[in-house]
């Protein structure tokens, strides 16, 4: 059962908040692992995208938590960046961490798409 911790008004956001928080964590973990890969220079775009994705996910989560006026606008942008990140990570899917991160990004993009369309 997904519910706001102290505010019932954000129950509608909780599934998306959780997806965003998971995605942000996955991106940070993946970024740190990518930085330690031997082909790190080939991953520059991936690492930059992971960083952007983690940032927008955290911000989207915050905006939904405060039931902000522009929460849905942020979710729409978050969907775009999560899709890009899933694509970037997908290029390195020989790595378990990139494969798993791409899946989290895709799941978050789907939640954000639904939220932005509500």
Tab-separated table of N, CA, C and O in Angstrom:
chain	number	residue	atom	x	y	z
A	1	UNK	N	0.847	-1.194	0.000
A	1	UNK	CA	0.000	0.000	0.000
A	1	UNK	C	0.884	1.246	0.000
A	1	UNK	O	1.630	1.478	0.941
A	2	UNK	N	0.823	2.015	-1.083
A	2	UNK	CA	1.633	3.226	-1.187
A	2	UNK	C	0.894	4.421	-0.619
A	2	UNK	O	-0.187	4.746	-1.075
A	3	UNK	N	1.498	5.051	0.403
A	3	UNK	CA	0.850	6.202	0.997
A	3	UNK	C	1.837	7.276	1.407
A	3	UNK	O	2.988	6.978	1.708
A	4	UNK	N	1.359	8.513	1.388
A	4	UNK	CA	2.156	9.611	1.919
A	4	UNK	C	2.447	9.330	3.385
A	4	UNK	O	1.663	8.661	4.057
A	5	UNK	N	3.543	9.816	3.877
A	5	UNK	CA	3.922	9.536	5.259
A	5	UNK	C	3.068	10.338	6.237
A	5	UNK	O	2.514	9.782	7.177
A	6	UNK	N	2.937	11.639	5.992
A	6	UNK	CA	2.103	12.472	6.874
A	6	UNK	C	0.988	13.203	6.131
A	6	UNK	O	0.101	13.767	6.751
A	7	UNK	N	1.042	13.196	4.810
A	7	UNK	CA	0.074	13.957	4.022
A	7	UNK	C	-0.650	13.069	3.017
A	7	UNK	O	-0.061	12.604	2.048
A	8	UNK	N	-1.942	12.840	3.262
A	8	UNK	CA	-2.757	12.006	2.369
A	8	UNK	C	-2.864	12.585	0.949
A	8	UNK	O	-3.090	11.850	0.000
A	9	UNK	N	-2.697	13.904	0.831
A	9	UNK	CA	-2.849	14.560	-0.476
A	9	UNK	C	-1.834	14.068	-1.498
A	9	UNK	O	-2.057	14.166	-2.694
A	10	UNK	N	-0.704	13.530	-1.017
A	10	UNK	CA	0.291	13.074	-1.986
A	10	UNK	C	0.232	11.567	-2.265
A	10	UNK	O	1.077	11.038	-2.973
A	11	UNK	N	-0.782	10.895	-1.747
A	11	UNK	CA	-0.936	9.457	-2.026
A	11	UNK	C	-0.875	9.166	-3.525
A	11	UNK	O	-0.284	8.190	-3.957
A	12	UNK	N	-1.491	10.067	-4.301
A	12	UNK	CA	-1.545	9.882	-5.758
A	12	UNK	C	-0.154	9.873	-6.384
A	12	UNK	O	0.044	9.333	-7.464
A	13	UNK	N	0.805	10.483	-5.717
A	13	UNK	CA	2.171	10.565	-6.234
A	13	UNK	C	3.090	9.441	-5.746
A	13	UNK	O	4.180	9.296	-6.273
A	14	UNK	N	2.658	8.718	-4.722
A	14	UNK	CA	3.618	7.874	-4.001
A	14	UNK	C	4.342	6.849	-4.871
A	14	UNK	O	5.544	6.652	-4.739
A	15	UNK	N	3.621	6.235	-5.785
A	15	UNK	CA	4.252	5.235	-6.657
A	15	UNK	C	5.346	5.869	-7.515
A	15	UNK	O	6.414	5.301	-7.731
A	16	UNK	N	5.086	7.070	-7.981
A	16	UNK	CA	6.046	7.793	-8.817
A	16	UNK	C	7.224	8.304	-7.979
A	16	UNK	O	8.376	8.249	-8.416
A	17	UNK	N	6.940	8.773	-6.773
A	17	UNK	CA	7.999	9.209	-5.848
A	17	UNK	C	8.957	8.049	-5.592
A	17	UNK	O	10.185	8.206	-5.660
A	18	UNK	N	8.394	6.882	-5.309
A	18	UNK	CA	9.217	5.704	-5.028
A	18	UNK	C	10.066	5.318	-6.241
A	18	UNK	O	11.246	4.994	-6.108
A	19	UNK	N	9.470	5.380	-7.431
A	19	UNK	CA	10.201	5.048	-8.661
A	19	UNK	C	11.340	6.042	-8.887
A	19	UNK	O	12.449	5.655	-9.270
A	20	UNK	N	11.066	7.326	-8.640
A	20	UNK	CA	12.091	8.359	-8.806
A	20	UNK	C	13.240	8.177	-7.814
A	20	UNK	O	14.412	8.308	-8.187
A	21	UNK	N	12.904	7.874	-6.569
A	21	UNK	CA	13.944	7.670	-5.559
A	21	UNK	C	14.801	6.445	-5.880
A	21	UNK	O	16.027	6.486	-5.751
A	22	UNK	N	14.162	5.378	-6.319
A	22	UNK	CA	14.889	4.165	-6.724
A	22	UNK	C	15.803	4.452	-7.903
A	22	UNK	O	16.953	4.017	-7.940
A	23	UNK	N	15.287	5.185	-8.875
A	23	UNK	CA	16.035	5.492	-10.085
A	23	UNK	C	17.242	6.372	-9.771
A	23	UNK	O	18.339	6.133	-10.278
A	24	UNK	N	17.037	7.369	-8.930
A	24	UNK	CA	18.152	8.247	-8.536
A	24	UNK	C	19.267	7.437	-7.892
A	24	UNK	O	20.448	7.605	-8.222
A	25	UNK	N	18.898	6.530	-7.000
A	25	UNK	CA	19.886	5.693	-6.322
A	25	UNK	C	20.592	4.776	-7.315
A	25	UNK	O	21.825	4.642	-7.295
A	26	UNK	N	19.824	4.167	-8.218
A	26	UNK	CA	20.397	3.275	-9.229
A	26	UNK	C	21.409	4.028	-10.098
A	26	UNK	O	22.486	3.504	-10.406
A	27	UNK	N	21.060	5.257	-10.485
A	27	UNK	CA	21.937	6.057	-11.344
A	27	UNK	C	23.249	6.420	-10.655
A	27	UNK	O	24.312	6.360	-11.262
A	28	UNK	N	23.169	6.787	-9.378
A	28	UNK	CA	24.378	7.118	-8.611
A	28	UNK	C	25.265	5.876	-8.474
A	28	UNK	O	26.483	5.935	-8.683
A	29	UNK	N	24.656	4.751	-8.144
A	29	UNK	CA	25.415	3.499	-8.007
A	29	UNK	C	26.066	3.128	-9.330
A	29	UNK	O	27.250	2.765	-9.378
A	30	UNK	N	25.304	3.211	-10.409
A	30	UNK	CA	25.802	2.850	-11.729
A	30	UNK	C	26.920	3.790	-12.160
A	30	UNK	O	27.934	3.363	-12.723
A	31	UNK	N	26.745	5.079	-11.879
A	31	UNK	CA	27.755	6.074	-12.229
A	31	UNK	C	29.085	5.750	-11.549
A	31	UNK	O	30.139	5.764	-12.185
A	32	UNK	N	29.031	5.430	-10.266
A	32	UNK	CA	30.253	5.097	-9.531
A	32	UNK	C	30.919	3.846	-10.095
A	32	UNK	O	32.146	3.777	-10.182
A	33	UNK	N	30.104	2.871	-10.490
A	33	UNK	CA	30.658	1.649	-11.078
A	33	UNK	C	31.234	1.923	-12.466
A	33	UNK	O	32.293	1.400	-12.818
A	34	UNK	N	30.556	2.761	-13.250
A	34	UNK	CA	31.059	3.128	-14.584
A	34	UNK	C	32.413	3.830	-14.488
A	34	UNK	O	33.297	3.613	-15.319
A	35	UNK	N	32.574	4.680	-13.466
A	35	UNK	CA	33.833	5.406	-13.286
A	35	UNK	C	35.002	4.468	-13.023
A	35	UNK	O	36.154	4.826	-13.266
A	36	UNK	N	34.710	3.268	-12.557
A	36	UNK	CA	35.758	2.282	-12.278
A	36	UNK	C	35.948	1.259	-13.390
A	36	UNK	O	36.785	0.365	-13.269
A	37	UNK	N	35.180	1.385	-14.466
A	37	UNK	CA	35.342	0.448	-15.587
A	37	UNK	C	36.588	0.830	-16.395
A	37	UNK	O	36.933	2.010	-16.487
A	38	UNK	N	37.264	-0.170	-16.978
A	38	UNK	CA	38.483	0.115	-17.745
A	38	UNK	C	38.241	1.017	-18.967
A	38	UNK	O	39.134	1.768	-19.365
A	39	UNK	N	37.036	0.958	-19.524
A	39	UNK	CA	36.726	1.793	-20.701
A	39	UNK	C	35.974	3.066	-20.317
A	39	UNK	O	35.105	3.538	-21.050
A	40	UNK	N	36.345	3.625	-19.174
A	40	UNK	CA	35.628	4.786	-18.629
A	40	UNK	C	35.512	5.946	-19.629
A	40	UNK	O	34.484	6.621	-19.676
A	41	UNK	N	36.514	6.157	-20.450
A	41	UNK	CA	36.461	7.276	-21.406
A	41	UNK	C	35.364	7.079	-22.448
A	41	UNK	O	34.784	8.051	-22.929
A	42	UNK	N	35.054	5.840	-22.775
A	42	UNK	CA	33.979	5.544	-23.732
A	42	UNK	C	32.601	5.768	-23.109
A	42	UNK	O	31.591	5.815	-23.812
A	43	UNK	N	32.573	5.900	-21.804
A	43	UNK	CA	31.310	6.030	-21.069
A	43	UNK	C	30.998	7.458	-20.665
A	43	UNK	O	30.093	7.692	-19.867
A	44	UNK	N	31.738	8.398	-21.198
A	44	UNK	CA	31.583	9.795	-20.777
A	44	UNK	C	30.128	10.262	-20.893
A	44	UNK	O	29.578	10.835	-19.953
A	45	UNK	N	29.516	10.030	-22.043
A	45	UNK	CA	28.135	10.450	-22.260
A	45	UNK	C	27.193	9.721	-21.300
A	45	UNK	O	26.266	10.327	-20.746
A	46	UNK	N	27.443	8.448	-21.092
A	46	UNK	CA	26.621	7.653	-20.168
A	46	UNK	C	26.708	8.229	-18.748
A	46	UNK	O	25.696	8.439	-18.087
A	47	UNK	N	27.917	8.519	-18.302
A	47	UNK	CA	28.138	9.050	-16.955
A	47	UNK	C	27.470	10.420	-16.780
A	47	UNK	O	26.824	10.679	-15.763
A	48	UNK	N	27.589	11.273	-17.792
A	48	UNK	CA	26.941	12.584	-17.733
A	48	UNK	C	25.420	12.445	-17.651
A	48	UNK	O	24.753	13.151	-16.900
A	49	UNK	N	24.888	11.506	-18.421
A	49	UNK	CA	23.439	11.287	-18.427
A	49	UNK	C	22.967	10.698	-17.102
A	49	UNK	O	21.912	11.075	-16.588
A	50	UNK	N	23.752	9.782	-16.545
A	50	UNK	CA	23.422	9.201	-15.231
A	50	UNK	C	23.330	10.301	-14.175
A	50	UNK	O	22.430	10.296	-13.337
A	51	UNK	N	24.255	11.238	-14.233
A	51	UNK	CA	24.279	12.342	-13.281
A	51	UNK	C	23.035	13.217	-13.428
A	51	UNK	O	22.368	13.551	-12.443
A	52	UNK	N	22.690	13.567	-14.666
A	52	UNK	CA	21.490	14.366	-14.936
A	52	UNK	C	20.240	13.648	-14.466
A	52	UNK	O	19.335	14.248	-13.891
A	53	UNK	N	20.205	12.349	-14.748
A	53	UNK	CA	19.032	11.546	-14.408
A	53	UNK	C	18.833	11.477	-12.894
A	53	UNK	O	17.722	11.667	-12.396
A	54	UNK	N	19.918	11.250	-12.174
A	54	UNK	CA	19.836	11.208	-10.706
A	54	UNK	C	19.309	12.541	-10.165
A	54	UNK	O	18.448	12.572	-9.287
A	55	UNK	N	19.805	13.642	-10.725
A	55	UNK	CA	19.396	14.980	-10.265
A	55	UNK	C	17.915	15.250	-10.519
A	55	UNK	O	17.204	15.707	-9.622
A	56	UNK	N	17.454	14.968	-11.737
A	56	UNK	CA	16.046	15.261	-12.056
A	56	UNK	C	15.113	14.336	-11.273
A	56	UNK	O	14.031	14.757	-10.857
A	57	UNK	N	15.534	13.108	-11.044
A	57	UNK	CA	14.698	12.181	-10.264
A	57	UNK	C	14.537	12.660	-8.827
A	57	UNK	O	13.435	12.638	-8.278
A	58	UNK	N	15.634	13.123	-8.237
A	58	UNK	CA	15.564	13.638	-6.860
A	58	UNK	C	14.681	14.878	-6.788
A	58	UNK	O	13.889	15.035	-5.863
A	59	UNK	N	14.815	15.739	-7.782
A	59	UNK	CA	14.027	16.967	-7.813
A	59	UNK	C	12.546	16.659	-8.038
A	59	UNK	O	11.677	17.260	-7.393
A	60	UNK	N	12.256	15.737	-8.932
A	60	UNK	CA	10.859	15.349	-9.186
A	60	UNK	C	10.224	14.780	-7.933
A	60	UNK	O	9.088	15.111	-7.594
A	61	UNK	N	10.969	13.931	-7.255
A	61	UNK	CA	10.494	13.347	-5.997
A	61	UNK	C	10.169	14.452	-4.985
A	61	UNK	O	9.107	14.432	-4.352
A	62	UNK	N	11.048	15.433	-4.869
A	62	UNK	CA	10.822	16.560	-3.945
A	62	UNK	C	9.583	17.360	-4.327
A	62	UNK	O	8.773	17.709	-3.469
A	63	UNK	N	9.437	17.647	-5.624
A	63	UNK	CA	8.292	18.425	-6.087
A	63	UNK	C	6.986	17.695	-5.820
A	63	UNK	O	6.009	18.299	-5.377
A	64	UNK	N	6.959	16.386	-6.061
A	64	UNK	CA	5.737	15.618	-5.778
A	64	UNK	C	5.460	15.579	-4.283
A	64	UNK	O	4.310	15.706	-3.863
A	65	UNK	N	6.513	15.445	-3.481
A	65	UNK	CA	6.344	15.387	-2.019
A	65	UNK	C	5.723	16.655	-1.469
A	65	UNK	O	5.000	16.624	-0.479
A	66	UNK	N	6.013	17.792	-2.120
A	66	UNK	CA	5.425	19.058	-1.650
A	66	UNK	C	4.161	19.415	-2.428
A	66	UNK	O	3.621	20.498	-2.275
A	67	UNK	N	3.683	18.481	-3.251
A	67	UNK	CA	2.476	18.706	-4.060
A	67	UNK	C	2.604	20.039	-4.800
A	67	UNK	O	1.681	20.853	-4.835
A	68	UNK	N	3.787	20.253	-5.392
A	68	UNK	CA	4.110	21.515	-6.049
A	68	UNK	C	3.260	21.728	-7.300
A	68	UNK	O	2.858	20.773	-7.964
A	69	UNK	N	3.036	22.995	-7.588
A	69	UNK	CA	2.229	23.373	-8.741
A	69	UNK	C	2.806	22.810	-10.040
A	69	UNK	O	2.067	22.424	-10.941
A	70	UNK	N	4.137	22.755	-10.143
A	70	UNK	CA	4.779	22.296	-11.371
A	70	UNK	C	5.326	20.870	-11.277
A	70	UNK	O	6.197	20.488	-12.070
A	71	UNK	N	4.800	20.095	-10.349
A	71	UNK	CA	5.273	18.718	-10.191
A	71	UNK	C	5.122	17.914	-11.484
A	71	UNK	O	6.031	17.197	-11.886
A	72	UNK	N	3.986	18.075	-12.146
A	72	UNK	CA	3.748	17.310	-13.371
A	72	UNK	C	4.671	17.736	-14.515
A	72	UNK	O	5.075	16.911	-15.330
A	73	UNK	N	5.009	19.025	-14.561
A	73	UNK	CA	5.964	19.513	-15.567
A	73	UNK	C	7.323	18.846	-15.361
A	73	UNK	O	7.990	18.447	-16.319
A	74	UNK	N	7.717	18.745	-14.097
A	74	UNK	CA	8.988	18.111	-13.787
A	74	UNK	C	8.953	16.624	-14.133
A	74	UNK	O	9.934	16.082	-14.636
A	75	UNK	N	7.815	15.980	-13.874
A	75	UNK	CA	7.667	14.559	-14.213
A	75	UNK	C	7.814	14.334	-15.714
A	75	UNK	O	8.384	13.332	-16.146
A	76	UNK	N	7.319	15.276	-16.494
A	76	UNK	CA	7.423	15.170	-17.943
A	76	UNK	C	8.890	15.234	-18.390
A	76	UNK	O	9.338	14.445	-19.220
A	77	UNK	N	9.638	16.166	-17.821
A	77	UNK	CA	11.062	16.285	-18.110
A	77	UNK	C	11.812	15.047	-17.598
A	77	UNK	O	12.711	14.536	-18.267
A	78	UNK	N	11.410	14.583	-16.441
A	78	UNK	CA	12.031	13.406	-15.844
A	78	UNK	C	11.851	12.191	-16.762
A	78	UNK	O	12.783	11.408	-16.960
A	79	UNK	N	10.663	12.061	-17.332
A	79	UNK	CA	10.408	10.961	-18.282
A	79	UNK	C	11.391	11.018	-19.450
A	79	UNK	O	11.993	10.010	-19.835
A	80	UNK	N	11.583	12.210	-20.014
A	80	UNK	CA	12.497	12.402	-21.144
A	80	UNK	C	13.920	11.985	-20.782
A	80	UNK	O	14.569	11.230	-21.519
A	81	UNK	N	14.401	12.467	-19.639
A	81	UNK	CA	15.781	12.183	-19.235
A	81	UNK	C	15.960	10.717	-18.851
A	81	UNK	O	16.978	10.105	-19.185
A	82	UNK	N	14.965	10.129	-18.191
A	82	UNK	CA	15.031	8.701	-17.845
A	82	UNK	C	15.093	7.829	-19.104
A	82	UNK	O	15.828	6.846	-19.139
A	83	UNK	N	14.333	8.201	-20.121
A	83	UNK	CA	14.375	7.466	-21.388
A	83	UNK	C	15.754	7.568	-22.032
A	83	UNK	O	16.279	6.572	-22.546
A	84	UNK	N	16.344	8.758	-22.010
A	84	UNK	CA	17.687	8.952	-22.558
A	84	UNK	C	18.708	8.125	-21.785
A	84	UNK	O	19.601	7.511	-22.374
A	85	UNK	N	18.559	8.113	-20.473
A	85	UNK	CA	19.497	7.390	-19.627
A	85	UNK	C	19.370	5.878	-19.847
A	85	UNK	O	20.375	5.164	-19.900
A	86	UNK	N	18.147	5.410	-20.004
A	86	UNK	CA	17.928	3.985	-20.283
A	86	UNK	C	18.620	3.589	-21.587
A	86	UNK	O	19.212	2.515	-21.695
A	87	UNK	N	18.572	4.490	-22.561
A	87	UNK	CA	19.217	4.260	-23.856
A	87	UNK	C	20.736	4.229	-23.720
A	87	UNK	O	21.402	3.339	-24.262
A	88	UNK	N	21.286	5.193	-23.003
A	88	UNK	CA	22.742	5.259	-22.795
A	88	UNK	C	23.248	4.021	-22.061
A	88	UNK	O	24.223	3.396	-22.472
A	89	UNK	N	22.574	3.675	-20.968
A	89	UNK	CA	22.978	2.499	-20.190
A	89	UNK	C	22.800	1.215	-21.013
A	89	UNK	O	23.573	0.277	-20.869
A	90	UNK	N	21.786	1.238	-21.864
A	90	UNK	CA	21.520	0.079	-22.716
A	90	UNK	C	22.676	-0.252	-23.646
A	90	UNK	O	22.850	-1.404	-24.057
A	91	UNK	N	23.496	0.739	-23.973
A	91	UNK	CA	24.655	0.513	-24.838
A	91	UNK	C	25.749	-0.283	-24.136
A	91	UNK	O	26.636	-0.833	-24.774
A	92	UNK	N	25.699	-0.304	-22.808
A	92	UNK	CA	26.718	-1.027	-22.032
A	92	UNK	C	26.089	-2.199	-21.282
A	92	UNK	O	26.493	-2.532	-20.173
A	93	UNK	N	25.095	-2.822	-21.918
A	93	UNK	CA	24.326	-3.860	-21.213
A	93	UNK	C	25.077	-5.173	-21.031
A	93	UNK	O	24.537	-6.134	-20.509
A	94	UNK	N	26.340	-5.199	-21.440
A	94	UNK	CA	27.175	-6.351	-21.081
A	94	UNK	C	27.496	-6.306	-19.580
A	94	UNK	O	27.821	-7.312	-18.973
A	95	UNK	N	27.374	-5.096	-19.017
A	95	UNK	CA	27.561	-4.939	-17.563
A	95	UNK	C	26.228	-5.089	-16.862
A	95	UNK	O	25.248	-4.465	-17.254
A	96	UNK	N	26.251	-5.861	-15.798
A	96	UNK	CA	25.062	-6.066	-14.987
A	96	UNK	C	24.527	-4.740	-14.448
A	96	UNK	O	23.334	-4.492	-14.474
A	97	UNK	N	25.432	-3.878	-13.982
A	97	UNK	CA	24.984	-2.617	-13.365
A	97	UNK	C	24.292	-1.712	-14.375
A	97	UNK	O	23.302	-1.068	-14.037
A	98	UNK	N	24.783	-1.672	-15.599
A	98	UNK	CA	24.134	-0.832	-16.619
A	98	UNK	C	22.797	-1.428	-17.052
A	98	UNK	O	21.834	-0.695	-17.281
A	99	UNK	N	22.747	-2.742	-17.127
A	99	UNK	CA	21.495	-3.417	-17.511
A	99	UNK	C	20.409	-3.153	-16.469
A	99	UNK	O	19.278	-2.798	-16.795
A	100	UNK	N	20.776	-3.306	-15.201
A	100	UNK	CA	19.824	-3.083	-14.106
A	100	UNK	C	19.404	-1.622	-14.024
A	100	UNK	O	18.240	-1.309	-13.786
A	101	UNK	N	20.363	-0.724	-14.226
A	101	UNK	CA	20.066	0.709	-14.162
A	101	UNK	C	19.130	1.101	-15.304
A	101	UNK	O	18.183	1.863	-15.098
A	102	UNK	N	19.371	0.581	-16.489
A	102	UNK	CA	18.507	0.872	-17.641
A	102	UNK	C	17.068	0.460	-17.337
A	102	UNK	O	16.123	1.178	-17.676
A	103	UNK	N	16.894	-0.680	-16.676
A	103	UNK	CA	15.560	-1.168	-16.316
A	103	UNK	C	14.882	-0.239	-15.308
A	103	UNK	O	13.685	0.045	-15.419
A	104	UNK	N	15.648	0.256	-14.328
A	104	UNK	CA	15.096	1.203	-13.342
A	104	UNK	C	14.694	2.511	-14.028
A	104	UNK	O	13.650	3.084	-13.716
A	105	UNK	N	15.539	2.976	-14.950
A	105	UNK	CA	15.243	4.212	-15.680
A	105	UNK	C	13.974	4.065	-16.512
A	105	UNK	O	13.157	4.978	-16.562
A	106	UNK	N	13.821	2.899	-17.136
A	106	UNK	CA	12.644	2.644	-17.960
A	106	UNK	C	11.380	2.597	-17.096
A	106	UNK	O	10.357	3.190	-17.452
A	107	UNK	N	11.480	1.949	-15.952
A	107	UNK	CA	10.347	1.863	-15.028
A	107	UNK	C	9.962	3.254	-14.527
A	107	UNK	O	8.771	3.591	-14.445
A	108	UNK	N	10.962	4.075	-14.221
A	108	UNK	CA	10.709	5.431	-13.742
A	108	UNK	C	10.092	6.286	-14.842
A	108	UNK	O	9.153	7.048	-14.595
A	109	UNK	N	10.600	6.150	-16.062
A	109	UNK	CA	10.042	6.892	-17.202
A	109	UNK	C	8.557	6.568	-17.365
A	109	UNK	O	7.741	7.461	-17.594
A	110	UNK	N	8.204	5.294	-17.205
A	110	UNK	CA	6.804	4.872	-17.347
A	110	UNK	C	5.919	5.487	-16.264
A	110	UNK	O	4.812	5.947	-16.547
A	111	UNK	N	6.414	5.493	-15.021
A	111	UNK	CA	5.661	6.103	-13.912
A	111	UNK	C	5.488	7.607	-14.130
A	111	UNK	O	4.410	8.161	-13.905
A	112	UNK	N	6.566	8.254	-14.562
A	112	UNK	CA	6.528	9.707	-14.778
A	112	UNK	C	5.591	10.064	-15.931
A	112	UNK	O	4.908	11.088	-15.887
A	113	UNK	N	5.560	9.223	-16.956
A	113	UNK	CA	4.663	9.450	-18.095
A	113	UNK	C	3.217	9.428	-17.631
A	113	UNK	O	2.411	10.287	-17.983
A	114	UNK	N	2.883	8.420	-16.808
A	114	UNK	CA	1.515	8.316	-16.278
A	114	UNK	C	1.180	9.511	-15.400
A	114	UNK	O	0.101	10.065	-15.477
A	115	UNK	N	2.155	9.904	-14.561
A	115	UNK	CA	1.934	11.015	-13.643
A	115	UNK	C	1.749	12.324	-14.403
A	115	UNK	O	0.831	13.097	-14.105
A	116	UNK	N	2.580	12.572	-15.408
A	116	UNK	CA	2.493	13.808	-16.182
A	116	UNK	C	1.168	13.892	-16.953
A	116	UNK	O	0.645	14.966	-17.190
A	117	UNK	N	0.631	12.744	-17.286
A	117	UNK	CA	-0.628	12.705	-18.050
A	117	UNK	C	-1.877	12.752	-17.203
A	117	UNK	O	-2.982	12.841	-17.721
A	118	UNK	N	-1.722	12.690	-15.875
A	118	UNK	CA	-2.881	12.668	-14.965
A	118	UNK	C	-3.579	14.022	-14.879
A	118	UNK	O	-2.967	15.054	-14.984
